[in-house]
Coordinates of C-alpha atoms in Angstrom, one line a residue:
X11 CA -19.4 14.7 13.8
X12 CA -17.9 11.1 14.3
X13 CA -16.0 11.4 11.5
X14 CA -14.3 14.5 9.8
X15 CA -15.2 16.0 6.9
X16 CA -13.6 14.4 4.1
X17 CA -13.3 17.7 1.8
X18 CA -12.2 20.9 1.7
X19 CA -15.3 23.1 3.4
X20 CA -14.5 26.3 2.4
X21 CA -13.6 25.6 -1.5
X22 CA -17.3 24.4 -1.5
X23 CA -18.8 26.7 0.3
X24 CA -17.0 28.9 -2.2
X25 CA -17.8 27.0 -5.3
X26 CA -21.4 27.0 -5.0
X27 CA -21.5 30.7 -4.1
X28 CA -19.7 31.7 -7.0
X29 CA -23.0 29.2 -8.5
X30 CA -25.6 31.1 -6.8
X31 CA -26.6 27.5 -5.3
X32 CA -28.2 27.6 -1.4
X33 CA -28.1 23.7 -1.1
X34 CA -27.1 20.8 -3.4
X35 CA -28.4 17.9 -4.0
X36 CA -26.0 14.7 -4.9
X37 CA -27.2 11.7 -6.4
X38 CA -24.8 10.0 -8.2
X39 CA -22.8 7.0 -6.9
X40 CA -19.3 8.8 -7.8
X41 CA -20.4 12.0 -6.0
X42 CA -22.3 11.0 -2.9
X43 CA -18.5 8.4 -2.5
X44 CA -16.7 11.4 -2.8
X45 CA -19.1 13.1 -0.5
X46 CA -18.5 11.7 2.1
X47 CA -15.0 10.2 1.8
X48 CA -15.0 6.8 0.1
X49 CA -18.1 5.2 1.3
X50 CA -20.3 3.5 -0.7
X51 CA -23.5 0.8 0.1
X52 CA -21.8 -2.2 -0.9
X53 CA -25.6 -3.9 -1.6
X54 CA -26.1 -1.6 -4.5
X55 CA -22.0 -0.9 -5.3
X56 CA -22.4 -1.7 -8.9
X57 CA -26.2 -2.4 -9.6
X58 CA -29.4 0.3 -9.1
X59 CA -32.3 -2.2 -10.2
X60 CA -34.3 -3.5 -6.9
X61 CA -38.4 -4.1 -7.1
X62 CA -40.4 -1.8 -9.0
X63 CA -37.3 1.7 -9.1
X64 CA -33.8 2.0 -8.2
X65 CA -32.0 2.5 -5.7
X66 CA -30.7 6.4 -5.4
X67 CA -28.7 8.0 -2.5
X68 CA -28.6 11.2 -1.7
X69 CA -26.1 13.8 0.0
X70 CA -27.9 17.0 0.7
X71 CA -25.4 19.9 2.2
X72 CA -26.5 23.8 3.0
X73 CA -24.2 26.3 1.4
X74 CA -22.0 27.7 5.0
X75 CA -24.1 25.2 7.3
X76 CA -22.0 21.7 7.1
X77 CA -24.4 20.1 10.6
X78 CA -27.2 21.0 8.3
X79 CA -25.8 18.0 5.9
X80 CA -28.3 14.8 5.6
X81 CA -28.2 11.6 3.7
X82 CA -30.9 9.4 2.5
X83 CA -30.0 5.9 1.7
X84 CA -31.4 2.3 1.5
X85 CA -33.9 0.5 3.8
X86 CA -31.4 -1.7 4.4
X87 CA -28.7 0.7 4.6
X88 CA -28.0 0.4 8.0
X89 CA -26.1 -2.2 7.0
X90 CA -24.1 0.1 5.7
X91 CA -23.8 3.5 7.7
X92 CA -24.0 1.5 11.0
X93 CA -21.2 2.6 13.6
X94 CA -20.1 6.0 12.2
X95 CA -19.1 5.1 9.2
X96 CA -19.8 8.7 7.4
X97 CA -19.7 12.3 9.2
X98 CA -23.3 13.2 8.1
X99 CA -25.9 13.2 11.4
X100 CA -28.8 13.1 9.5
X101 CA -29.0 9.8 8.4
X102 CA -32.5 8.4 6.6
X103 CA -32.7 5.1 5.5
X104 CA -36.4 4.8 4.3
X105 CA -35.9 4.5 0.3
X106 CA -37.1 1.9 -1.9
X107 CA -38.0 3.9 -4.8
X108 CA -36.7 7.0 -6.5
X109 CA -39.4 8.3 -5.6
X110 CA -39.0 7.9 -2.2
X111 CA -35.8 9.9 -2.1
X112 CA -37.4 12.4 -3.9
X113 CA -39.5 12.8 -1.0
X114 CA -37.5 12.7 2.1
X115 CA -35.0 15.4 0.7
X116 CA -37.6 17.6 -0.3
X117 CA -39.0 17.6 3.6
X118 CA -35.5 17.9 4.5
X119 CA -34.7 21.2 2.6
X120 CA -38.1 22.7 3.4
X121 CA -37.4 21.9 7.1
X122 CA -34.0 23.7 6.9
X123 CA -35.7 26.7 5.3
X124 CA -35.0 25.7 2.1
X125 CA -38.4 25.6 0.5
X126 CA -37.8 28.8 -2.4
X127 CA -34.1 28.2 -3.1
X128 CA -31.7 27.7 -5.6
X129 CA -30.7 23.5 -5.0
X130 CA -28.5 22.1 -7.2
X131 CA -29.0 18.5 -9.2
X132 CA -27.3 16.2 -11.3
X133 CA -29.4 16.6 -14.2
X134 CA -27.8 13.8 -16.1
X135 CA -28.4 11.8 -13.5
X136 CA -31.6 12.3 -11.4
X137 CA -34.1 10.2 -12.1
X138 CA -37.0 12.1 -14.0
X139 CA -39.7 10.7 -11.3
X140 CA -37.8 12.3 -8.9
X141 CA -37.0 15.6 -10.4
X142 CA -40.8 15.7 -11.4
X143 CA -41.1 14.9 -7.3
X144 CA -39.0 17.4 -5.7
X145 CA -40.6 20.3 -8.3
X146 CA -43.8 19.4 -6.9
X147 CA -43.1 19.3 -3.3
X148 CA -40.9 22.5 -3.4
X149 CA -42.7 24.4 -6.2
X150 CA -41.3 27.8 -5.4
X151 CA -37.9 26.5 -5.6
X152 CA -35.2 26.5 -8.4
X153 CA -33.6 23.6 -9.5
X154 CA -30.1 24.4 -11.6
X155 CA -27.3 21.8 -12.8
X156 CA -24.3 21.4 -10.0
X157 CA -22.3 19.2 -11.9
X158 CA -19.3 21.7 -12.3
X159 CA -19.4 22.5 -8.4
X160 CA -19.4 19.0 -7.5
X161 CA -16.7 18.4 -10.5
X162 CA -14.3 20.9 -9.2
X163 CA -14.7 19.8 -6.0
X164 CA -13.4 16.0 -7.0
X165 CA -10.6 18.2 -9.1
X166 CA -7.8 18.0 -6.4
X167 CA -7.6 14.5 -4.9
X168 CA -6.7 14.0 -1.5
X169 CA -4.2 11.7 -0.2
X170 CA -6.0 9.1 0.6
X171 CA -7.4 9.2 -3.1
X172 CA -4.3 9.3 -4.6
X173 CA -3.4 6.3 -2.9
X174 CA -6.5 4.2 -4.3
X175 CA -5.1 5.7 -7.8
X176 CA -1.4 4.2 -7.4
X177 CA -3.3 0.9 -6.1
X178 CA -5.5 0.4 -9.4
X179 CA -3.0 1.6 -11.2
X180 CA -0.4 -1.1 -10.3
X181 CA -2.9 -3.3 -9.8
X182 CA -3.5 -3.0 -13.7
X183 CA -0.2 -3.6 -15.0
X184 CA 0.3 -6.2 -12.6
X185 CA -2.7 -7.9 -14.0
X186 CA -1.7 -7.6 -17.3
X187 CA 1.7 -8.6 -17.3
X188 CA 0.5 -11.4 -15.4
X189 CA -2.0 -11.8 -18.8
X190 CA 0.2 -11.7 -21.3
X191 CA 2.4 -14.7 -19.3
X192 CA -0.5 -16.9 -20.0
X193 CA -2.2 -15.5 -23.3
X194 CA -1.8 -17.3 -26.4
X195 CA -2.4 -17.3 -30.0
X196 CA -5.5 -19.4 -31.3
X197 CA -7.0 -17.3 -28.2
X198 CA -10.3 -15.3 -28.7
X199 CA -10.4 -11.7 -27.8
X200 CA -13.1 -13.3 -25.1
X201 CA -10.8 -15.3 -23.7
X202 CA -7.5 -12.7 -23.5
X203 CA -10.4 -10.1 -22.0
X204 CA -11.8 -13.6 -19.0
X205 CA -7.9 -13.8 -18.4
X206 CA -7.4 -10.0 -17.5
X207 CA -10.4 -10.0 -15.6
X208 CA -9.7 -13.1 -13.1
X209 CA -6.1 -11.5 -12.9
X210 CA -7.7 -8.1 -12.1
X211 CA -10.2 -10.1 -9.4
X212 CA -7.0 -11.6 -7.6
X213 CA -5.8 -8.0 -6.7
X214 CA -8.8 -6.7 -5.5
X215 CA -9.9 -4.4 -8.4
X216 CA -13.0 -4.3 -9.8
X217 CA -13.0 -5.2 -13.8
X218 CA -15.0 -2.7 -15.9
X219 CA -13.8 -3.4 -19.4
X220 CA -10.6 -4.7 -21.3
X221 CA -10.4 -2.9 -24.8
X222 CA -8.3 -5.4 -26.7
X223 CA -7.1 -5.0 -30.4
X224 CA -5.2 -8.0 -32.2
X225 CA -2.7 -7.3 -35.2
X226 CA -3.6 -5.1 -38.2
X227 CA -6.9 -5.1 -40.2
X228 CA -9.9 -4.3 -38.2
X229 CA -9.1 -1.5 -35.1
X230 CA -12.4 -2.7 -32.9
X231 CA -11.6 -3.2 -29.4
X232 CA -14.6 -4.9 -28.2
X233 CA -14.1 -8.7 -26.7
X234 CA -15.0 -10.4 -29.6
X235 CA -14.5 -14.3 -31.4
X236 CA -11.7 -13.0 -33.4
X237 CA -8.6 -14.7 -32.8
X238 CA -5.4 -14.1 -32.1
X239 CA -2.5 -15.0 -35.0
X240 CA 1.1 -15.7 -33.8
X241 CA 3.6 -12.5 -34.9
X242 CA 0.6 -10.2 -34.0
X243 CA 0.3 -7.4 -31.8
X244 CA -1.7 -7.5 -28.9
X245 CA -3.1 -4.5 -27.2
X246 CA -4.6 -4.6 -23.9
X247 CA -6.2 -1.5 -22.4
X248 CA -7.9 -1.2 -19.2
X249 CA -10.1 0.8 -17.2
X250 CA -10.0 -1.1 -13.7
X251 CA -11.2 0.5 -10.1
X252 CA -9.8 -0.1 -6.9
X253 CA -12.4 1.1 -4.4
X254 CA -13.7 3.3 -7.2
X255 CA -10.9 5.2 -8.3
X256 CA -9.6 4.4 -11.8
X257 CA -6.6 3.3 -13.1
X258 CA -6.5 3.7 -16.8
X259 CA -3.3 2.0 -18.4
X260 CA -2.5 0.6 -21.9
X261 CA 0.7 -1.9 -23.0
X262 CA 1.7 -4.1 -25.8
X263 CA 2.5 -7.6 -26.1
X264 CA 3.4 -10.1 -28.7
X265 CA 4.3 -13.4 -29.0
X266 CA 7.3 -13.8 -30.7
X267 CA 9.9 -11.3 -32.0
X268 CA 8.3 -7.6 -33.0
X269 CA 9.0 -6.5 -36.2
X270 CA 11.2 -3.5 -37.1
X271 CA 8.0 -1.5 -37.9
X272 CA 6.0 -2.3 -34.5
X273 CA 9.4 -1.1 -32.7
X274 CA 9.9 1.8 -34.7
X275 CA 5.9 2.6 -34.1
X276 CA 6.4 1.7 -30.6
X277 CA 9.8 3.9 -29.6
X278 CA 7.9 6.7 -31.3
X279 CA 5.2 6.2 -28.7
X280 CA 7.4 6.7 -25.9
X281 CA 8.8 9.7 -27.0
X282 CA 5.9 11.4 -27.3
X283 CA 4.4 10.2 -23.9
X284 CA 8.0 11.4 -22.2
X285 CA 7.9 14.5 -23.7
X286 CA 4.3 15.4 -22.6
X287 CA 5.4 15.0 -19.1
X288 CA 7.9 17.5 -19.0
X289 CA 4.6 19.7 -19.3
X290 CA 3.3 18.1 -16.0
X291 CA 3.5 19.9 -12.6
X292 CA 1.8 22.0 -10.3
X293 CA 1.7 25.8 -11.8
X294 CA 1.9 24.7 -15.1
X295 CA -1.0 25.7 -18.2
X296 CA -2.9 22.7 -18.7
X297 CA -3.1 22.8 -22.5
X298 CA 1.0 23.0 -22.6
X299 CA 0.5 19.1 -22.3
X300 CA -1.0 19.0 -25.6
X301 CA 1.2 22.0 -27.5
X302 CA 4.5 20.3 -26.2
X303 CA 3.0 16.3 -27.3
X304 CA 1.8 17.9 -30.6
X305 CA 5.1 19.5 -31.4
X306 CA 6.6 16.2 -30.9
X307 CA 4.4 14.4 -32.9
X308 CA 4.8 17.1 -36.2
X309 CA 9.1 16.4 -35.9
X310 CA 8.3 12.5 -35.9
X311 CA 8.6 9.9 -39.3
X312 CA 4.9 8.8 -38.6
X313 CA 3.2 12.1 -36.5
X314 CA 0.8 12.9 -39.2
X315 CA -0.3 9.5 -38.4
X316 CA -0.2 9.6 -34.7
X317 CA -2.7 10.2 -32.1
X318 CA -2.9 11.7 -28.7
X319 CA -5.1 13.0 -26.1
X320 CA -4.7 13.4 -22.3
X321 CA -7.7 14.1 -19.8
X322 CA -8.2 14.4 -15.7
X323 CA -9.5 11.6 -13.8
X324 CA -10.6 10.2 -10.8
X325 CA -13.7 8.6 -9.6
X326 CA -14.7 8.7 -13.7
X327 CA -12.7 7.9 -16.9
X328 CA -12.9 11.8 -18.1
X329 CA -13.1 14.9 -15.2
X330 CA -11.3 18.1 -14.2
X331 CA -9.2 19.1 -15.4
X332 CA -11.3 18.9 -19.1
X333 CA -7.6 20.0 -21.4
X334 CA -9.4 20.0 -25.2
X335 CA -12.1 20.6 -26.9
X336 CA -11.2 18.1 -29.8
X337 CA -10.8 14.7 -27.8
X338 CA -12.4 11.6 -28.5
X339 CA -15.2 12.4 -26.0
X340 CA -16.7 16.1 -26.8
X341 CA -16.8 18.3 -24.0
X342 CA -15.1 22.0 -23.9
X343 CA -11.8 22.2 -22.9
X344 CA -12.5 24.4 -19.8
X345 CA -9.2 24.3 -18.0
X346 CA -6.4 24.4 -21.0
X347 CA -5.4 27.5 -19.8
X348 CA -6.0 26.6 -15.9
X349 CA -2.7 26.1 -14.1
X350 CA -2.7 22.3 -12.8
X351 CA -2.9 21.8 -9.4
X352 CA -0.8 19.2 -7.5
X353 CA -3.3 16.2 -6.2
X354 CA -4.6 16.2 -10.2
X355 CA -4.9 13.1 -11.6
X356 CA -4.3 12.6 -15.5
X357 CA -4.2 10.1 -18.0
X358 CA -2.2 10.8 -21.0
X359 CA -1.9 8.2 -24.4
X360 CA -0.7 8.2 -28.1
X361 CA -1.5 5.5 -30.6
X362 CA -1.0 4.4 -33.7
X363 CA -4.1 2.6 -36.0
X364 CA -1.6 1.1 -38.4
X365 CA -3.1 -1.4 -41.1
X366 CA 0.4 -3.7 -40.9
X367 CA 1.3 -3.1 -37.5
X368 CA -1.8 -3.0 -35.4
X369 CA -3.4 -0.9 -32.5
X370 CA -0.3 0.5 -31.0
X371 CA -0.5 2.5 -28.0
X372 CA 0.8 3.2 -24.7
X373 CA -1.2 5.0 -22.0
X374 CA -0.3 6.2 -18.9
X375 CA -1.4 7.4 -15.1
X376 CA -0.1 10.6 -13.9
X377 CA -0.4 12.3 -10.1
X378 CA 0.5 15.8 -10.6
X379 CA 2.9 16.9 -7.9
X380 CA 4.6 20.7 -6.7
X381 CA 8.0 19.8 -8.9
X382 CA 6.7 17.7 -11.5
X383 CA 4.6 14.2 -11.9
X384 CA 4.5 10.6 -10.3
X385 CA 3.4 7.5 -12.8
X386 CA 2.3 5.0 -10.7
X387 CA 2.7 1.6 -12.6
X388 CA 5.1 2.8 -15.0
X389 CA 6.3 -0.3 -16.5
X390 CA 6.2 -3.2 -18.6
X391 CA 6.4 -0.3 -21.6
X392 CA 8.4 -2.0 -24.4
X393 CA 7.1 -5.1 -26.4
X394 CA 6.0 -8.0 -23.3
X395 CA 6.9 -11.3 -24.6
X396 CA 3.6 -13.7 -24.3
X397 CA 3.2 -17.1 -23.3
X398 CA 5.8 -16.9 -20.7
X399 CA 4.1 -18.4 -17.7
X400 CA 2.6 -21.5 -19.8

């Protein structure tokens, strides 16, 4: 193999033992990346559309056989792969179509042996052409969800990840401290949001979305023609990539002096996203984040009011480690009594929806480490004065 495997072999091998899973199938952007460490066609790095289907890679890997490993991208994808630039062999780059896929993995597990096995899919995201496909080229095989294999897998992120995270995540605050320097009332949530994503653009990140809230009254945080009113708040929170990996930060801004209330609301922000840390390190329950934040909260002037949530993260906005079952997106909380792992990557936020004061909220990018945490872009916390840079 030109180039090393980028995960750890045995962990998988393990994980999809313990799923009863002979060979998986990946299919997903996120997952073939992590696959096979960071790379990703950059013809199709953030669209799927082209002629008549989509375009859909595929990483297929036998359970304790790693040379048995193929991939199936592109027509074009030479382009890409050319000149070793993943450790899979068996490289195919015959798909225009869904469909096509389909077909070349399905010759490729029956010609490893594969034809009656148990193959694990992304069931949420395989195209229903080609799940329809690879049921009738292999019909005496079994097709079961790997999503929590391939999800553990991505649980621990390597150094080189971490290192994308601490980029996007200064990247972010960079961007929007360089944002608020040149945002001004009379502005449109559209323009604050065109701003932050040119300033994002400059450092290299890629701009997915900028949730921005102005002043009391309505809490939407879609770009919108509302405008901003001097002696506002202004709440900018981002989800920006660098090379995929996310960066998910949240500050406040305002153009003149902040009232006593938005300070008050503020401070009692910060002590609850302090406190939550001293729950953070490797060895520690999971879910001790959320007991030790939410017995914070009840001993604070406005906790009833207060809300909070923290979540793992990674190559998407919401992944292991999964802490509550009662966050804004539903899924179980499968690991709040998991210890945390160093290498884990969280993001942990309070907020206030206050009709006089605004959105108020800070959020924040933690690395998990053996003694403790590291917050990559951990500044620009208080109120950031606006309009400085005009």
């Amino acid at each position: 193999m030109a180039v090393s495997v980028p995960f750890d072999e045995q962990y998988l091998e393990d994980l999809m033992e313990g799923a009863g899973i002979d060979a998986l199938l990946a299919t997903t952007k996120h997952n073939v990346q992590h696959l096979l460490g960071g790379y990703r066609f950059f013809f199709f790095a953030h669209a799927d559309a082209t002629g008549v289907s989509r375009y859909l890679p595929a990483v297929g890997i036998v359970r304790g056989k790693l040379d048995d490993s193929f991939y199936i991208g592109a027509g074009n994808e030479d382009w890409g792969t050319a000149g070793g630039a993943i450790w899979v062999s068996d490289i195919q780059n015959i798909s225009w179509t869904s469909i096509d896929t389909a077909r070349a993995a399905a010759e490729a597990l029956a010609k490893r042996g594969l034809a009656r096995a148990t193959i694990g899919v992304e069931k949420s995201f395989i195209p229903a052409d080609a799940l329809d496909t690879l049921r009738e080229l292999l019909p005496e095989a079994t097709f079961v969800e790997v999503h929590p294999v391939l999800e553990s897998l991505r649980g621990v992120k390597s150094e080189r990840e971490l290192e994308l995270v601490r980029i996007a995540s200064h990247g972010i605050i960079d961007s929007m401290q360089a944002s608020f320097g040149l945002v001004q009332p009379g502005m449109t949530k559209h323009d604050i949001a065109e701003i932050f994503r040119l300033e994002q653009t400059k450092r290299g990140l890629f701009y997915e979305y900028a949730l921005v809230t102005l002043g009391g009254g309505s809490m939407n945080r879609s770009p919108s023609s509302d405008v901003w009113r001097s002696g506002t708040s202004l709440s900018i929170d981002s989800g920006g990539m660098y090379e995929g990996y996310i960066g998910d930060l949240s500050r406040m801004a305002i153009d003149t002096e902040p009232t006593a209330r938005m300070t008050d609301l503020l401070a009692q922000i910060e002590i609850v996203q302090q406190e939550a840390r001293t729950a953070v390190a490797a060895g520690k329950r999971g879910g001790d984040i959320f007991v030790t934040a939410l017995d914070t909260i009840s001993k604070l002037p406005d906790g009833a009011n207060m809300k909070f949530v923290a979540h793992g993260m990674g190559l998407i906005t919401h992944e292991v480690p999964r802490l509550t079952s009662t966050g804004p997106v539903p899924y179980f909380g499968a690991h709040a009594n998991d210890p945390l792992k160093s290498g884990m990557v969280l993001s942990i936020e309070s907020w206030f929806e206050d009709h006089d004061s605004g959105f108020i909220k800070l959020e924040d990018t933690l690395i998990v480490t053996d003694d403790g945490w590291e917050a990559p872009g951990d500044s620009a916390r208080g109120w950031n004065r606006t309009g400085t840079s005009l």
